[in-house]
Short mmCIF file of C-alpha atoms in Angstrom, two decimals:
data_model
loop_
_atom_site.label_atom_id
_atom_site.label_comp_id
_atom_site.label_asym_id
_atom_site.label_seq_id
_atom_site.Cartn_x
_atom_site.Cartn_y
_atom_site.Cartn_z
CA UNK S 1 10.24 -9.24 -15.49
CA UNK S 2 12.78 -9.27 -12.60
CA UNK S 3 13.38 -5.56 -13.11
CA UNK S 4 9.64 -5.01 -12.66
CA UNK S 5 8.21 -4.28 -8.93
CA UNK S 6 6.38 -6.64 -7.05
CA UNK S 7 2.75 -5.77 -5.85
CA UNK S 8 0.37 -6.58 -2.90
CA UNK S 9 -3.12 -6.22 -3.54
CA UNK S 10 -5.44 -6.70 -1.10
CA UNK S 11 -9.44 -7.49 -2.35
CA UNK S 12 -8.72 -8.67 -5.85
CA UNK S 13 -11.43 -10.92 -6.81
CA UNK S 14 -13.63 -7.90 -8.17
CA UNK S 15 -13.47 -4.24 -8.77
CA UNK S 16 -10.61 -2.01 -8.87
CA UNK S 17 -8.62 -4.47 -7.15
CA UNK S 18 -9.24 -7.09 -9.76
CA UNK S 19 -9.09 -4.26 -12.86
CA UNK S 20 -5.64 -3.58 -11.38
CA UNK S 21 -4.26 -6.47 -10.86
CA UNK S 22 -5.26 -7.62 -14.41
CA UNK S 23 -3.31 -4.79 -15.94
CA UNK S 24 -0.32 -4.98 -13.99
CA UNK S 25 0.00 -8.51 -15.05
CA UNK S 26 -0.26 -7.95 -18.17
CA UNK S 27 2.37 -5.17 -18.00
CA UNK S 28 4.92 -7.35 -16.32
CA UNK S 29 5.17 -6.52 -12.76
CA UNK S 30 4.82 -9.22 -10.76
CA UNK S 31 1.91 -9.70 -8.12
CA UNK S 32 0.85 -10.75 -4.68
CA UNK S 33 -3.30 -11.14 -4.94
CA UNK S 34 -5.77 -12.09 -2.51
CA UNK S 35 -8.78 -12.38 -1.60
CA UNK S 36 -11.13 -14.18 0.86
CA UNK S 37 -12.04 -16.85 -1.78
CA UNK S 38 -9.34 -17.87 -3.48
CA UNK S 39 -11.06 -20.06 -6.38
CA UNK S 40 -12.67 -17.18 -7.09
CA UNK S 41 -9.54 -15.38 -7.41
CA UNK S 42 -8.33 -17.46 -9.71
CA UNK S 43 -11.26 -17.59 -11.66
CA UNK S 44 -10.80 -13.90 -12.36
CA UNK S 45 -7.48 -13.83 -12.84
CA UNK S 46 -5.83 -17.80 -13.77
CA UNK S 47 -3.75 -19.90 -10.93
CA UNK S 48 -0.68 -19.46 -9.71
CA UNK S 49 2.74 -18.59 -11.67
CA UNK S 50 6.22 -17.24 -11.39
CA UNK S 51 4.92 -13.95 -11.57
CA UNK S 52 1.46 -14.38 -9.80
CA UNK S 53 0.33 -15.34 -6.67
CA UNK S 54 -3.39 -15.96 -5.21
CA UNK S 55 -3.70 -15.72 -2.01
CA UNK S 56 -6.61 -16.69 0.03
CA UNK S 57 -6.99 -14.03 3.11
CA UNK S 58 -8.87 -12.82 5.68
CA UNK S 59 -7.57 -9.65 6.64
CA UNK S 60 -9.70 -9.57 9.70
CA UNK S 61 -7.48 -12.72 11.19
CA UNK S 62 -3.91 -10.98 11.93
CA UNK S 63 -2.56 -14.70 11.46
CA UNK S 64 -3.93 -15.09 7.73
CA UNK S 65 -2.27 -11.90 7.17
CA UNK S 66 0.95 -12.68 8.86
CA UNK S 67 0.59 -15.69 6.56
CA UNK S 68 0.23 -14.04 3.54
CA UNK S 69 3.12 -11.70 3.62
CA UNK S 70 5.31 -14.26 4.72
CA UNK S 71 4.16 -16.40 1.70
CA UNK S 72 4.72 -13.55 -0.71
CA UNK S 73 8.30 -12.45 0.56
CA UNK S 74 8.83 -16.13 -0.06
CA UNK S 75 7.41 -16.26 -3.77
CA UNK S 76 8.99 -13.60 -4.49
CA UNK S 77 11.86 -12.07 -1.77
CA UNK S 78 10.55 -9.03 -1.61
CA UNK S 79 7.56 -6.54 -1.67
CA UNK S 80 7.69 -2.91 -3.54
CA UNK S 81 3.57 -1.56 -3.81
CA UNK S 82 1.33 -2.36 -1.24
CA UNK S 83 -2.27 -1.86 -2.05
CA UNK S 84 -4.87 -1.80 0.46
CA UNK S 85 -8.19 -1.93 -1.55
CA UNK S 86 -10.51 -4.26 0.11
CA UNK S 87 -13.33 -2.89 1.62
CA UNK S 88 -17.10 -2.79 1.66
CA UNK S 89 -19.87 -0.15 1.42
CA UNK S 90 -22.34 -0.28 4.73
CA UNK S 91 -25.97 1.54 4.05
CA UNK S 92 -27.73 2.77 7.53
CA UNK S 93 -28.33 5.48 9.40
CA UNK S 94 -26.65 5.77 12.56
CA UNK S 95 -29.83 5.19 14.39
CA UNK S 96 -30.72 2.01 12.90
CA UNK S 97 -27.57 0.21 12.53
CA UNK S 98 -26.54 -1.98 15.31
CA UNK S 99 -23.26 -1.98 16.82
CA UNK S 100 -22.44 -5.18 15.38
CA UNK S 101 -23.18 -3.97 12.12
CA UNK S 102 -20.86 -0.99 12.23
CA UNK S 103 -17.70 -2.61 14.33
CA UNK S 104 -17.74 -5.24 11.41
CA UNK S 105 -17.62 -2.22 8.81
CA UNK S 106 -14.59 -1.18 10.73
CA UNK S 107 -12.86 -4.41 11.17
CA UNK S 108 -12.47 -5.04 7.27
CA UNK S 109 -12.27 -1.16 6.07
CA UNK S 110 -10.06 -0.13 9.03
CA UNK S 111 -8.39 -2.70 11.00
CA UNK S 112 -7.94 -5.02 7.80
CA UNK S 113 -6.35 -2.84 6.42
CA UNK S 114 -3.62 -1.85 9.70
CA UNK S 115 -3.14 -5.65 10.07
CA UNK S 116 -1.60 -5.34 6.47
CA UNK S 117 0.25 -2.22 7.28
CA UNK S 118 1.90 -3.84 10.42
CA UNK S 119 3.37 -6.69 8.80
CA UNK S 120 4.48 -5.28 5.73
CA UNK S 121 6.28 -2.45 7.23
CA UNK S 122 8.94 -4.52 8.58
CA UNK S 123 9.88 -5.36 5.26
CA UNK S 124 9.55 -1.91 3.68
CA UNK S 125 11.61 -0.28 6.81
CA UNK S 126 14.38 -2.48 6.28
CA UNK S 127 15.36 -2.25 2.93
CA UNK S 128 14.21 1.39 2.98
CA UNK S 129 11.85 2.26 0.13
CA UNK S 130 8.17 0.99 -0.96
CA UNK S 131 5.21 3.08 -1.51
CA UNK S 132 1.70 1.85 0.38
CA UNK S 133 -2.01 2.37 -1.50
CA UNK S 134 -4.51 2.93 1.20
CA UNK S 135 -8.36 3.00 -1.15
CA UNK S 136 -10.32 5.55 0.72
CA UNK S 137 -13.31 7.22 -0.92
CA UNK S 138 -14.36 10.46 -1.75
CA UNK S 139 -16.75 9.75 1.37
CA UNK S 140 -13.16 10.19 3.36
CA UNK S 141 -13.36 13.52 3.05
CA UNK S 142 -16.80 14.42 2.06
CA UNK S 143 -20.07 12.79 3.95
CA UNK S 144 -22.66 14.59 3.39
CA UNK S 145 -24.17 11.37 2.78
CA UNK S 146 -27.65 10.53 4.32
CA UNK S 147 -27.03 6.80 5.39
CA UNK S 148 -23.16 6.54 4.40
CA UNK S 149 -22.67 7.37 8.08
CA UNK S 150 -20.46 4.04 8.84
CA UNK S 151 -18.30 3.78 5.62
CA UNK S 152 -17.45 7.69 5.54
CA UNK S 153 -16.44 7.04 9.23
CA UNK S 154 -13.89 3.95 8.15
CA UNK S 155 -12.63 6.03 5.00
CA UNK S 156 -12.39 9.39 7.19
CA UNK S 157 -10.18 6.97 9.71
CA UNK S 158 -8.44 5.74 6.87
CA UNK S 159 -7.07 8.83 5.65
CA UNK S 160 -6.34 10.04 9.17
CA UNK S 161 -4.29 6.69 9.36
CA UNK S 162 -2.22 7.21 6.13
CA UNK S 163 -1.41 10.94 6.91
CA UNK S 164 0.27 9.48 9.96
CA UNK S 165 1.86 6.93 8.17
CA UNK S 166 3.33 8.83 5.60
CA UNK S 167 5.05 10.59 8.61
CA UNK S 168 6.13 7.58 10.12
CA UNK S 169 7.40 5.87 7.32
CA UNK S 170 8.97 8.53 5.53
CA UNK S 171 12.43 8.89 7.07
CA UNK S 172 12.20 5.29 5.90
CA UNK S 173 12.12 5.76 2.51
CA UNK S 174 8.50 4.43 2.15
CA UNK S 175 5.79 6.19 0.81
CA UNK S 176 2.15 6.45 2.06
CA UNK S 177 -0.43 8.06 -0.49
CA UNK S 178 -4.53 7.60 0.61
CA UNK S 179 -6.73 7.45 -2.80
CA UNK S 180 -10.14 8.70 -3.29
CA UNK S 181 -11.93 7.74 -5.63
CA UNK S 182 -15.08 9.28 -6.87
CA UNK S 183 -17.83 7.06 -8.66
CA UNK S 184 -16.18 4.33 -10.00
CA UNK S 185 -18.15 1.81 -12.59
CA UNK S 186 -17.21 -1.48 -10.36
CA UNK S 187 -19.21 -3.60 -8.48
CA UNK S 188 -19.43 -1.59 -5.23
CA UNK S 189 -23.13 -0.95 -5.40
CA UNK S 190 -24.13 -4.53 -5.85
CA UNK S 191 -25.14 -7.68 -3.39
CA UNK S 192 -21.67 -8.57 -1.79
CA UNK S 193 -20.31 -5.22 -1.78
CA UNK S 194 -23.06 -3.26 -0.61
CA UNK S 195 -24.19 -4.38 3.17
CA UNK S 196 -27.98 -2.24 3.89
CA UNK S 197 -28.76 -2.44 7.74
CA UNK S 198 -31.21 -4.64 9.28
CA UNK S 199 -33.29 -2.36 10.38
CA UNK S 200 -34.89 0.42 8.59
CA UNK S 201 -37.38 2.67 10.24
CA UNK S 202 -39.98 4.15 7.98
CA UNK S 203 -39.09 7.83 9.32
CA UNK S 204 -36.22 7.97 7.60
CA UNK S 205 -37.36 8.08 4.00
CA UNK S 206 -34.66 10.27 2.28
CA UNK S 207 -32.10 7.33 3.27
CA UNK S 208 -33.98 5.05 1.84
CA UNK S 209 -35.17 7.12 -1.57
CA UNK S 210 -30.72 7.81 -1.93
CA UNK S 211 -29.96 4.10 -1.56
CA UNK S 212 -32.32 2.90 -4.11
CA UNK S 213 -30.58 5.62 -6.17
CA UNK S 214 -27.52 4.49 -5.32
CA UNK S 215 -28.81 0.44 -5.98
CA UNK S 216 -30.67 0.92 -9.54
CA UNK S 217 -29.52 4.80 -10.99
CA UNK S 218 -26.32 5.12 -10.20
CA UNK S 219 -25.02 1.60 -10.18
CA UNK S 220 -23.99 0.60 -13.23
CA UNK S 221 -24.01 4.21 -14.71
CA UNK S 222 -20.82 5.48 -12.56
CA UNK S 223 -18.96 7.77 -14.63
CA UNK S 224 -15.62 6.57 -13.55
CA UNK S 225 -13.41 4.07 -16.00
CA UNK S 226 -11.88 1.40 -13.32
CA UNK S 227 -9.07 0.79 -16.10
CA UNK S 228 -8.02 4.48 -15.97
CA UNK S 229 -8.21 4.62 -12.57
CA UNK S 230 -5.72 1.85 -12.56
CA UNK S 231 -3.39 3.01 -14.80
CA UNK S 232 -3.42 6.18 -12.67
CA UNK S 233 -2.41 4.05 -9.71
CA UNK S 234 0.43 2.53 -11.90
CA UNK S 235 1.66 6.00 -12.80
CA UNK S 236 1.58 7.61 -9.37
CA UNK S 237 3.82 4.08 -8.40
CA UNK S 238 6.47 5.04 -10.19
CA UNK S 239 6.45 8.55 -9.88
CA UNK S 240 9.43 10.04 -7.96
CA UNK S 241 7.54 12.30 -5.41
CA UNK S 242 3.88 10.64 -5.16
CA UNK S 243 1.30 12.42 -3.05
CA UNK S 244 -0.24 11.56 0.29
CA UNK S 245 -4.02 12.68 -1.17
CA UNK S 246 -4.84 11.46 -4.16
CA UNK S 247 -8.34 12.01 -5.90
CA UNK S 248 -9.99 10.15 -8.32
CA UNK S 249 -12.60 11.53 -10.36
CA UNK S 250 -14.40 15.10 -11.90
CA UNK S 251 -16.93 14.13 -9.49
CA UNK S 252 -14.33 13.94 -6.85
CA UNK S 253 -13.06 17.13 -7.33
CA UNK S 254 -16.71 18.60 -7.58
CA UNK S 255 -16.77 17.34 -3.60
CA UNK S 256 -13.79 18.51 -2.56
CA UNK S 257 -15.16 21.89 -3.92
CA UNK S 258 -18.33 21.74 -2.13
CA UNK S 259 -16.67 21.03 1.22
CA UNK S 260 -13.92 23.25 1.09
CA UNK S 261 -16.42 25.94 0.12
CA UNK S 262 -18.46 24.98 3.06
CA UNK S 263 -15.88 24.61 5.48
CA UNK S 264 -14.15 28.09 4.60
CA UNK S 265 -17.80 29.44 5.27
CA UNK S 266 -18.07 28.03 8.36
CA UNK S 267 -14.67 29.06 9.23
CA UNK S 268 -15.00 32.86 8.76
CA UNK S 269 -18.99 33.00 10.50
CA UNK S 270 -16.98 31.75 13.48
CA UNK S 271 -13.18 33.22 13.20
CA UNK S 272 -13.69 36.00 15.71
CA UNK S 273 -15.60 33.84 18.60
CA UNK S 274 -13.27 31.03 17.94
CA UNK S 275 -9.84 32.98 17.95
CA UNK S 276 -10.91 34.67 21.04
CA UNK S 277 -10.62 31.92 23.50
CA UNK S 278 -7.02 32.00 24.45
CA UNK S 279 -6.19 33.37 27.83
CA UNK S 280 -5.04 36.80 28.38
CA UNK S 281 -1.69 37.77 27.60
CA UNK S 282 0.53 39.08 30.36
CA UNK S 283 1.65 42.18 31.07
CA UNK S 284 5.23 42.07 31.29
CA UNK S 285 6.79 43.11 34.32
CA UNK S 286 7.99 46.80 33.96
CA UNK S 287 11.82 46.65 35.13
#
């Protein structure tokens, strides 16, 4: 077990945090959890050992974090895989959330998840190697998403985030790799998980016919398998050269397709207006 890396994951209780955490355990490596109740941690996934450790956190509070990294270099003296998969799915249009609702959405999906990154890095840059997990979602890169307006925005910030810190932290020796998972059979679309704005306004009645698609339909029927999505994870870990973008899912790919299609179209309609806007060039002087 001592030749086996250690892992922090971040939002363990449920999920793919708590599918991978349960398989990593029972592969050997040993494991940093938390999650913002801890008894329900270890409900999941048994109390405290050698090899395992619970950790209640709010990744909000810079402190608790602080805390918790401090507490795993201790348990263990040192940190290897870093994964940042706690998050939650806000439901709204932009109109009728308020602007406590979405700052909230970005203080656990965004700034969470940089309170991690700053105080493991210290760690990772000195000994000069460790790979970091940022969970996106396929609404990172894709949001055509009536009503996903809030969480696409804190996944699109997310992957903007890890591209920079794979530059960072490369000439460290650490790795950066954001992960975007398609539809996923976890919790996500259930009470806890799944936040639905305060205010709806009858006007918008497509948002509200694609999240009670998203709440009955779809949730439950996901095609994704959280367990191979895991193991994926595990296998990109120890790969020598891991991507930065890493997509989870057929239906993934299908959106990826869809906007790249899209986005070449809108590129070419526009390439000769667009291209034209630098200034003149210069005649040089004739000697």
């Amino acid at each position: 077990m001592e030749n086996k890396k250690v892992w922090l994951v971040t939002g363990a209780s449920k999920g793919l945090g708590l599918t991978l955490v349960t398989k990593l355990l029972a592969a050997g490596y040993r494991v940093a959890a938390t999650s913002r109740n801890r008894e329900a941690l270890i409900r999941e996934t048994g109390g405290p050992t050698s090899g395992f450790l619970p950790l209640q956190v709010d990744l909000v509070d810079e402190g608790s974090v602080r805390d918790a990294v401090a507490e795993t270099l201790r348990h263990f003296g040192t940190i290897d895989v870093v994964v940042n998969n706690a998050g939650y799915g806000q439901v709204g249009t932009l109109e009728e959330m308020s602007d406590e609702e979405i700052r909230k959405n970005f203080d656990v999906n965004v700034f969470g998840l940089v309170n991690v990154i700053r105080h493991v890095m210290p760690h990772l840059r000195t000994r000069r190697s460790g790979h970091l997990f940022n969970i996106a979602s396929i609404g990172g890169y894709f949001a055509g998403f009536p009503g996903w307006g809030s969480y696409c925005a804190t996944k699109f910030a997310v992957v903007g985030l890890t591209e920079s810190l794979a530059a960072e932290a490369g000439p460290f020796g650490v790795r950066a790799t954001v992960v975007y998972p398609g539809y996923f059979r976890t919790q996500f679309l259930e009470e806890g998980s799944l936040t639905v704005s305060a205010r709806q306004m009858a006007e918008y009645e497509e948002v509200r016919a694609i999240q009670h698609q998203h709440q009955t339909a779809i949730n439950g029927n996901q095609p994704g398998d959280p367990e191979k999505a895991a193991e994926v994870l595990i296998q990109v870990a120890e790969a020598p050269q891991p991507p930065v973008h890493l997509f989870l899912g057929q239906d993934a790919y299908d959106m990826v397709e869809v906007k790249d299609t899209a986005l070449h179209r809108d590129l070419e309609a526009w390439r000769k207006a667009a291209t034209a806007t630098a200034f003149p060039q210069e005649n040089p002087v004739a000697s």
